[in-house]
Short mmCIF file of C-alpha atoms and ligand atoms in Angstrom, two decimals:
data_model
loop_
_atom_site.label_atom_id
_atom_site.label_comp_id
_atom_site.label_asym_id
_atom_site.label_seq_id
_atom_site.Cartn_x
_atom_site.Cartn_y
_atom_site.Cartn_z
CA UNK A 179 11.60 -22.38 14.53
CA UNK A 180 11.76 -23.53 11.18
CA UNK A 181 12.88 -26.23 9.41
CA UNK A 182 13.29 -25.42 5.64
CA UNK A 183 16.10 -27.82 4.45
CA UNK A 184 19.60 -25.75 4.81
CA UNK A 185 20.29 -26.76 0.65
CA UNK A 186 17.07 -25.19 -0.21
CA UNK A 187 17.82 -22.27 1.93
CA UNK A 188 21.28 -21.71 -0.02
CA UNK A 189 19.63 -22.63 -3.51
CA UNK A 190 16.84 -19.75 -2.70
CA UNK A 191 19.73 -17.18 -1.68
CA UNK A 192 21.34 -17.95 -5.34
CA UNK A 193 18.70 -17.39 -7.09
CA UNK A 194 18.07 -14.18 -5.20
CA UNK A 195 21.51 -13.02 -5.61
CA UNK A 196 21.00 -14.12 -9.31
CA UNK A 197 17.81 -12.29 -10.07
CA UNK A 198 18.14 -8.98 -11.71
CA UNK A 199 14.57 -8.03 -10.71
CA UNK A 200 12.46 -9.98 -7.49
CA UNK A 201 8.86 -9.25 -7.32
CA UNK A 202 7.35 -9.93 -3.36
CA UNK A 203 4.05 -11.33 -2.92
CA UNK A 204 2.77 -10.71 0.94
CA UNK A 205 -0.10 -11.94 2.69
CA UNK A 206 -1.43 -11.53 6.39
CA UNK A 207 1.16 -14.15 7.30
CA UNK A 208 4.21 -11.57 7.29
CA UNK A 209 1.85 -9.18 9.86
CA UNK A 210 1.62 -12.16 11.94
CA UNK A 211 4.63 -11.73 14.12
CA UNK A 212 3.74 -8.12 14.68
CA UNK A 213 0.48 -9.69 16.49
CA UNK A 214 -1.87 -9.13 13.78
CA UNK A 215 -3.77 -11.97 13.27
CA UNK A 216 -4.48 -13.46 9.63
CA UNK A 217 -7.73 -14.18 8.12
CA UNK A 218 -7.01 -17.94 8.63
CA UNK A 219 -6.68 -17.35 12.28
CA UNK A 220 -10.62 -17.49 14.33
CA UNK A 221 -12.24 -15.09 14.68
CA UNK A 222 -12.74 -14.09 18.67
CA UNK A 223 -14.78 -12.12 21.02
CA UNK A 224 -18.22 -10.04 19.63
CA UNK A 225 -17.05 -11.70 16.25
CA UNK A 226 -16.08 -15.12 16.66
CA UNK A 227 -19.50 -16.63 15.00
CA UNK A 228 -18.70 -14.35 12.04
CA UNK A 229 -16.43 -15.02 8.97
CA UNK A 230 -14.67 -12.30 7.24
CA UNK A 231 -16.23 -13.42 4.02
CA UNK A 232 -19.64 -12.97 6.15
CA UNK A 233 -18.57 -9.28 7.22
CA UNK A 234 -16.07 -8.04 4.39
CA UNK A 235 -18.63 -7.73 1.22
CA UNK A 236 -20.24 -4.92 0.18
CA UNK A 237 -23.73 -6.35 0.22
CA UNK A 238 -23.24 -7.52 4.50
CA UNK A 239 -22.17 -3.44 4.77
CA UNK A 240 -25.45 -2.37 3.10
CA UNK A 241 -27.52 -4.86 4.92
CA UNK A 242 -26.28 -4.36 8.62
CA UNK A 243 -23.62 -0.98 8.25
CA UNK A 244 -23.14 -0.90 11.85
CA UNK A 245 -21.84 -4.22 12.41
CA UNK A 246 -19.76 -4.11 9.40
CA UNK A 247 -18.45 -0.68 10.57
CA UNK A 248 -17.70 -2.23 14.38
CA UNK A 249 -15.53 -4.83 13.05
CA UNK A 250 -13.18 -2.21 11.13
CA UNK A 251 -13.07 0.02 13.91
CA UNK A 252 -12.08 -2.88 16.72
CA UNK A 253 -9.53 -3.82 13.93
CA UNK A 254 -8.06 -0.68 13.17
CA UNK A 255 -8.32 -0.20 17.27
CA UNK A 256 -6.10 -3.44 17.83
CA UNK A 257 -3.42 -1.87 14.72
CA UNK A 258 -3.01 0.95 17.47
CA UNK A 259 0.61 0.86 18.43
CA UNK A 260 1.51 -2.38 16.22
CA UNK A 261 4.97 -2.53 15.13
CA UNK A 262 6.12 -3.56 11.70
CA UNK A 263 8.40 -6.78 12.35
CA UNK A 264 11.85 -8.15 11.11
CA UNK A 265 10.50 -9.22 8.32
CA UNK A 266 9.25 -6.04 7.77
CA UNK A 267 12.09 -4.21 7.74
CA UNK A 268 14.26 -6.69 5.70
CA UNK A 269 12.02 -5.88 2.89
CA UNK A 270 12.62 -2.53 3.12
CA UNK A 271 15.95 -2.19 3.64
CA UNK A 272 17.14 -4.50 1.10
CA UNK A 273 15.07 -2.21 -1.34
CA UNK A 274 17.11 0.57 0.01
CA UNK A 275 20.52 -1.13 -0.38
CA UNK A 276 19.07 -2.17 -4.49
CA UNK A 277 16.92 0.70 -5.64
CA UNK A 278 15.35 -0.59 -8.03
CA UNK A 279 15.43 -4.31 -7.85
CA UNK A 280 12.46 -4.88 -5.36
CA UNK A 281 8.63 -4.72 -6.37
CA UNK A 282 6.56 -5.12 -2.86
CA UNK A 283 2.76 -6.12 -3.52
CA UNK A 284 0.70 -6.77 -0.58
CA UNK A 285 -2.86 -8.25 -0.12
CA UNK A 286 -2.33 -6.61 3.80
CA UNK A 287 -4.37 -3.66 4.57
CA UNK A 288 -2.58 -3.26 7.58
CA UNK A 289 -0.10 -0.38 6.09
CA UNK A 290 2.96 -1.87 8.26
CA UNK A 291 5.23 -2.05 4.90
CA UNK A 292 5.15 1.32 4.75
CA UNK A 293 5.60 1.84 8.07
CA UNK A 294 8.59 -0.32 8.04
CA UNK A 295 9.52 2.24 5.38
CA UNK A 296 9.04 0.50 2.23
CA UNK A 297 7.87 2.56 -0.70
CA UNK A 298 6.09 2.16 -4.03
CA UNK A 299 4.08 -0.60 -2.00
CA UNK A 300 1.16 -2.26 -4.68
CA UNK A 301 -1.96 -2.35 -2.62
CA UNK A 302 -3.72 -4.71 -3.58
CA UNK A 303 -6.74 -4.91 -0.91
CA UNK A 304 -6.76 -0.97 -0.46
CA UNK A 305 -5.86 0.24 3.38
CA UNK A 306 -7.69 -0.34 6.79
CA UNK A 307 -6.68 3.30 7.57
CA UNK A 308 -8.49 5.22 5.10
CA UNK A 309 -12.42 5.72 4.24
CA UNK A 310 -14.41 6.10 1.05
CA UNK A 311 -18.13 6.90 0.00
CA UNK A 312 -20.27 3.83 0.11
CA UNK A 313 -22.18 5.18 -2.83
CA UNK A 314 -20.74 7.50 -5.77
CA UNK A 315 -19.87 10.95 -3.76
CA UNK A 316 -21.74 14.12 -5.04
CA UNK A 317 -20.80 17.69 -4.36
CA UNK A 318 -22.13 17.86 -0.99
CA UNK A 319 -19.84 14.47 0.21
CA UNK A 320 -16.65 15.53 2.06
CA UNK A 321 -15.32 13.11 4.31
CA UNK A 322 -13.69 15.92 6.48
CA UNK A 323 -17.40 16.67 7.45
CA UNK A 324 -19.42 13.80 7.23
CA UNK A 325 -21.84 13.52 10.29
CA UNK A 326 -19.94 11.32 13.19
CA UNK A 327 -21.22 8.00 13.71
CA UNK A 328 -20.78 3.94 12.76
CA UNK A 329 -20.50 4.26 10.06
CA UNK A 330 -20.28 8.46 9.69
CA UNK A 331 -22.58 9.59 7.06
CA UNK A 332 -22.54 12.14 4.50
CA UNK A 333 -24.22 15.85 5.85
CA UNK A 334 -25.89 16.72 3.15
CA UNK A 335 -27.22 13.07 1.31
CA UNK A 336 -26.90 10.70 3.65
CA UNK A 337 -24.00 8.81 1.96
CA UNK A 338 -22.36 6.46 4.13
CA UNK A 339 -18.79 6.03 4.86
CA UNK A 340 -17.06 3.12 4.59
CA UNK A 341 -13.87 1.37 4.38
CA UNK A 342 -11.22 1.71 1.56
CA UNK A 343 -10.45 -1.84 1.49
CA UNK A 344 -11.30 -3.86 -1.07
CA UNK A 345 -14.31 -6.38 -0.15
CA UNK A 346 -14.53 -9.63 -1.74
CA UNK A 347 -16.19 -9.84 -5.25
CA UNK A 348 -15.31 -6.15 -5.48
CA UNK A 349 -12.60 -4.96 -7.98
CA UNK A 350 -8.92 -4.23 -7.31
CA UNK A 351 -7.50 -0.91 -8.24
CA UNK A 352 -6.67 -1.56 -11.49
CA UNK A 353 -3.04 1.28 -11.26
CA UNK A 354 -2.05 -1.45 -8.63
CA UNK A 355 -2.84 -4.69 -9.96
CA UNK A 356 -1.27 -3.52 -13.47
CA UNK A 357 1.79 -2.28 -11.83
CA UNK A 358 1.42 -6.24 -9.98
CA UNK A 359 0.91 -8.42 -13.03
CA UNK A 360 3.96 -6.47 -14.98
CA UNK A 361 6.05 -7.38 -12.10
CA UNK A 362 5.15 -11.05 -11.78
CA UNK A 363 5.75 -10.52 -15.27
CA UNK A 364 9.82 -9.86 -15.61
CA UNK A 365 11.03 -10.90 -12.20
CA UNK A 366 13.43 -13.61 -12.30
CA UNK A 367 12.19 -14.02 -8.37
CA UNK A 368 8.86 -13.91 -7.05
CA UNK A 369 8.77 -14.72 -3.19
CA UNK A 370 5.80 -15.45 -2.07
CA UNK A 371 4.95 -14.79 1.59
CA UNK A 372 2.53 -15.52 4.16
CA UNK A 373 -0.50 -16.03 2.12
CA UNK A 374 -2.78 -18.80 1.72
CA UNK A 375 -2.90 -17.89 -1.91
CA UNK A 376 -6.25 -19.10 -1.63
CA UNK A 377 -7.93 -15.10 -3.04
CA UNK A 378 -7.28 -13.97 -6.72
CA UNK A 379 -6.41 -12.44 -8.76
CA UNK A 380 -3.65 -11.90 -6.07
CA UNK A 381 -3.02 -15.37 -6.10
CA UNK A 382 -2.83 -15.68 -9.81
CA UNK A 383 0.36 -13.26 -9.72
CA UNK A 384 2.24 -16.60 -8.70
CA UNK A 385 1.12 -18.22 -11.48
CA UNK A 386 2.12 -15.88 -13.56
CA UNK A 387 5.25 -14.94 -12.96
CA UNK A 388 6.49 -18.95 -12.94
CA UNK A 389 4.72 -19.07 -16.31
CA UNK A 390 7.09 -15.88 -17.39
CA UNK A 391 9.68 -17.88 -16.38
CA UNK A 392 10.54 -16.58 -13.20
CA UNK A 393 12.00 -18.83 -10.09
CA UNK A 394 8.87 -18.99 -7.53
CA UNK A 395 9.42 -19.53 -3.68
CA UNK A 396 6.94 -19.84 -1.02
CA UNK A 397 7.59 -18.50 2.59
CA UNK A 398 5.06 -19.90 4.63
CA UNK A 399 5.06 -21.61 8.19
CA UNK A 400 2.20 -24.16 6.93
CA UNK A 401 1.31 -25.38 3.54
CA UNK A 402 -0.53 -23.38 0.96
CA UNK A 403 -2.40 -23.39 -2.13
CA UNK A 404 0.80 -21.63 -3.88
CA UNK A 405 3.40 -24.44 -3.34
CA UNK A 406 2.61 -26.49 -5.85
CA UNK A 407 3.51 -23.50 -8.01
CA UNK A 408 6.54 -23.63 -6.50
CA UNK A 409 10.37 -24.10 -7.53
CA UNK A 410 11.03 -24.11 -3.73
CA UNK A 411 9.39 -23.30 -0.45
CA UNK A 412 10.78 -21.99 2.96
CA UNK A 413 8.75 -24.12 5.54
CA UNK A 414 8.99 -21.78 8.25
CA UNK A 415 8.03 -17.95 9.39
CA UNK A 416 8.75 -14.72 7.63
CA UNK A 417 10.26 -12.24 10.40
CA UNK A 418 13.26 -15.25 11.20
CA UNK A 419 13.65 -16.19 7.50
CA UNK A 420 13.42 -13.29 5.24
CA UNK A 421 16.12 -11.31 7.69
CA UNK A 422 18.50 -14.47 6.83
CA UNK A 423 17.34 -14.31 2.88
CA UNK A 424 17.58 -10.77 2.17
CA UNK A 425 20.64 -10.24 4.14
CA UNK A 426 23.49 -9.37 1.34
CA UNK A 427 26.09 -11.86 2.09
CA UNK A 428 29.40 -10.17 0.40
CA UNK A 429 30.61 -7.33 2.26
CA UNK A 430 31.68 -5.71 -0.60
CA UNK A 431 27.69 -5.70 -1.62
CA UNK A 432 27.22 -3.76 1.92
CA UNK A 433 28.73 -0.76 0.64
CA UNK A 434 26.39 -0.20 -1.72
N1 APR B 248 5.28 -16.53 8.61
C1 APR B 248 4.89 -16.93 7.36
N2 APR B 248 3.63 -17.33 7.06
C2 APR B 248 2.72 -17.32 8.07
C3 APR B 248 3.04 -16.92 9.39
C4 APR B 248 4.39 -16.52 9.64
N3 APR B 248 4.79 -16.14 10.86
N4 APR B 248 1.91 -17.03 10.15
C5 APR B 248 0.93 -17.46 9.34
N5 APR B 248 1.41 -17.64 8.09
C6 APR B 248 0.67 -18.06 6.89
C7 APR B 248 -0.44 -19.06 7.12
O1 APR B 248 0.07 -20.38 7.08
C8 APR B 248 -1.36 -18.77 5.93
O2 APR B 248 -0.96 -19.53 4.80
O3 APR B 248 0.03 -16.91 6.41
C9 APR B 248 -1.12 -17.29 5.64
C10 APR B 248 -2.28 -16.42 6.04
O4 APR B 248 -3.37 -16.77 5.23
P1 APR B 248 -4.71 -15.87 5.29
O5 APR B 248 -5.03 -15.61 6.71
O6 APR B 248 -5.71 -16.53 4.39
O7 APR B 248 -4.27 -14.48 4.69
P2 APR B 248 -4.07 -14.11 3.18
O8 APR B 248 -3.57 -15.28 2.37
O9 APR B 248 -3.25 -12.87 3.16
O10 APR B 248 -5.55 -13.73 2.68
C11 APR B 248 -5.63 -13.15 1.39
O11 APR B 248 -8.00 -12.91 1.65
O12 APR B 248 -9.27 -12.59 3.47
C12 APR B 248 -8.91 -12.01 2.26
O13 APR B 248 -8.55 -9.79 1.52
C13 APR B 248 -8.21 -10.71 2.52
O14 APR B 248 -6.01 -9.99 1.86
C14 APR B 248 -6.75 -11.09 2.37
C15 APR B 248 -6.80 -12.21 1.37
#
């Protein structure tokens, strides 16, 4: 299952036990035990000759909408029913048990943080669940009436819908990434799960925060771009060892 040294397991539980504030860095890797499969994984079916970075940009949207479209819809068709997974719900509830002490920022669009019932969640990537205007909406653009179709298109201009994520070479929300960088910022703990850390400037969070100061573990099942940024990293995967991290060991903590 996993086979993260049992010392470095016990150092990382310190530290989080020590850490007055832990930022949480999450990529598709925590999703991937809830049968969501990560950008690293290949592609399949209609859309295994494709690479995300082929369909997820505004200019392949513009150029072929309908294929662009397809590929949102047949993922937001397999999300359907997916459940958020252990490690999931660890996050959550150990933000429950510390209000206060957890700062969750996710590169997922998947929305199963929040469906595991954490709050305040930092988008980074925007949602696969909601839709924006393609180009800058006028008047006449409502999305509750836009004409069906893939992609829908605005009634009375012809604006297309599209996908609030955020495409590469596009810009982050800035509320979100601000709220992100002042975490990375003052955490004394940034864990750092399931991503390749190979996108910024979500990667760059990392950085920072171990430049702040901050202790910086990796949770990943294979090796990533982020552990040489390192103090320590969990070699194994997310829904078996955050459950394990985050649970609070003194009973006396429990009653909080
Ligand atoms: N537990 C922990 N880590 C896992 C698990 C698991 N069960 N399964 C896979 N991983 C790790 C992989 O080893 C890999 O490092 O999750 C990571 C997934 O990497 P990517 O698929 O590249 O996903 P991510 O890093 O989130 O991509 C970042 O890039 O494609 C864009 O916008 C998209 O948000 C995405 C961003």
């Amino acid at each position: 299952m996993d086979d993260c040294h049992p010392d470095t397991f016990d150092q990382v539980r310190a530290w989080l036990q020590g850490a007055r504030h832990i930022a949480v860095l999450t990529g598709a890797g925590i999703s991937a035990e809830s049968g969501v499969p990560t950008f690293r994984d290949a592609q399949t079916g209609l859309w295994a000759r494709y690479r995300p970075e082929d369909l997820a940009t505004e200019e392949a949207f513009r150029r072929n909408p309908q294929r662009v479209w397809d590929w949102y819809a047949e993922r937001r068709e397999r999300l359907r029913g997916v459940q958020p997974n252990a490690g999931h719900h660890a996050l959550a509830a150990f933000a429950r048990r510390h209000p206060g002490r957890l700062t969750l920022i996710t590169q997922n669009v998947d929305g199963l943080h929040q469906l595991a019932g954490s709050e305040g969640v930092l988008c980074l990537h925007g949602s696969i669940a909601d839709n924006r205007w393609l180009n800058r909406p006028r008047p006449c653009c409502d999305l509750a009436s836009a004409i069906p179709g893939r992609p829908p298109r605005c009634a009375g201009c012809g604006n297309l819908v599209r996908p609030a994520v955020v495409w590469f070479g596009e810009e982050l929300p800035q509320q979100a990434l601000d709220a992100a960088q002042q975490a990375a910022q003052n955490c004394g703990l940034m864990l750092v799960v399931g991503t390749a850390g190979a996108v910024y400037p979500a990667a760059g969070l990392a950085h920072r925060a171990r430049h702040a100061g901050a202790r910086v573990v990796v949770i990943n099942t294979a090796p990533s771009e982020l552990d040489a940024v390192a103090h320590a990293v969990l070699r194994g995967p997310s829904a078996h060892l955050l459950p394990a991290l985050l649970a609070d060991s003194d009973p006396a903590q429990r009653a909080q």
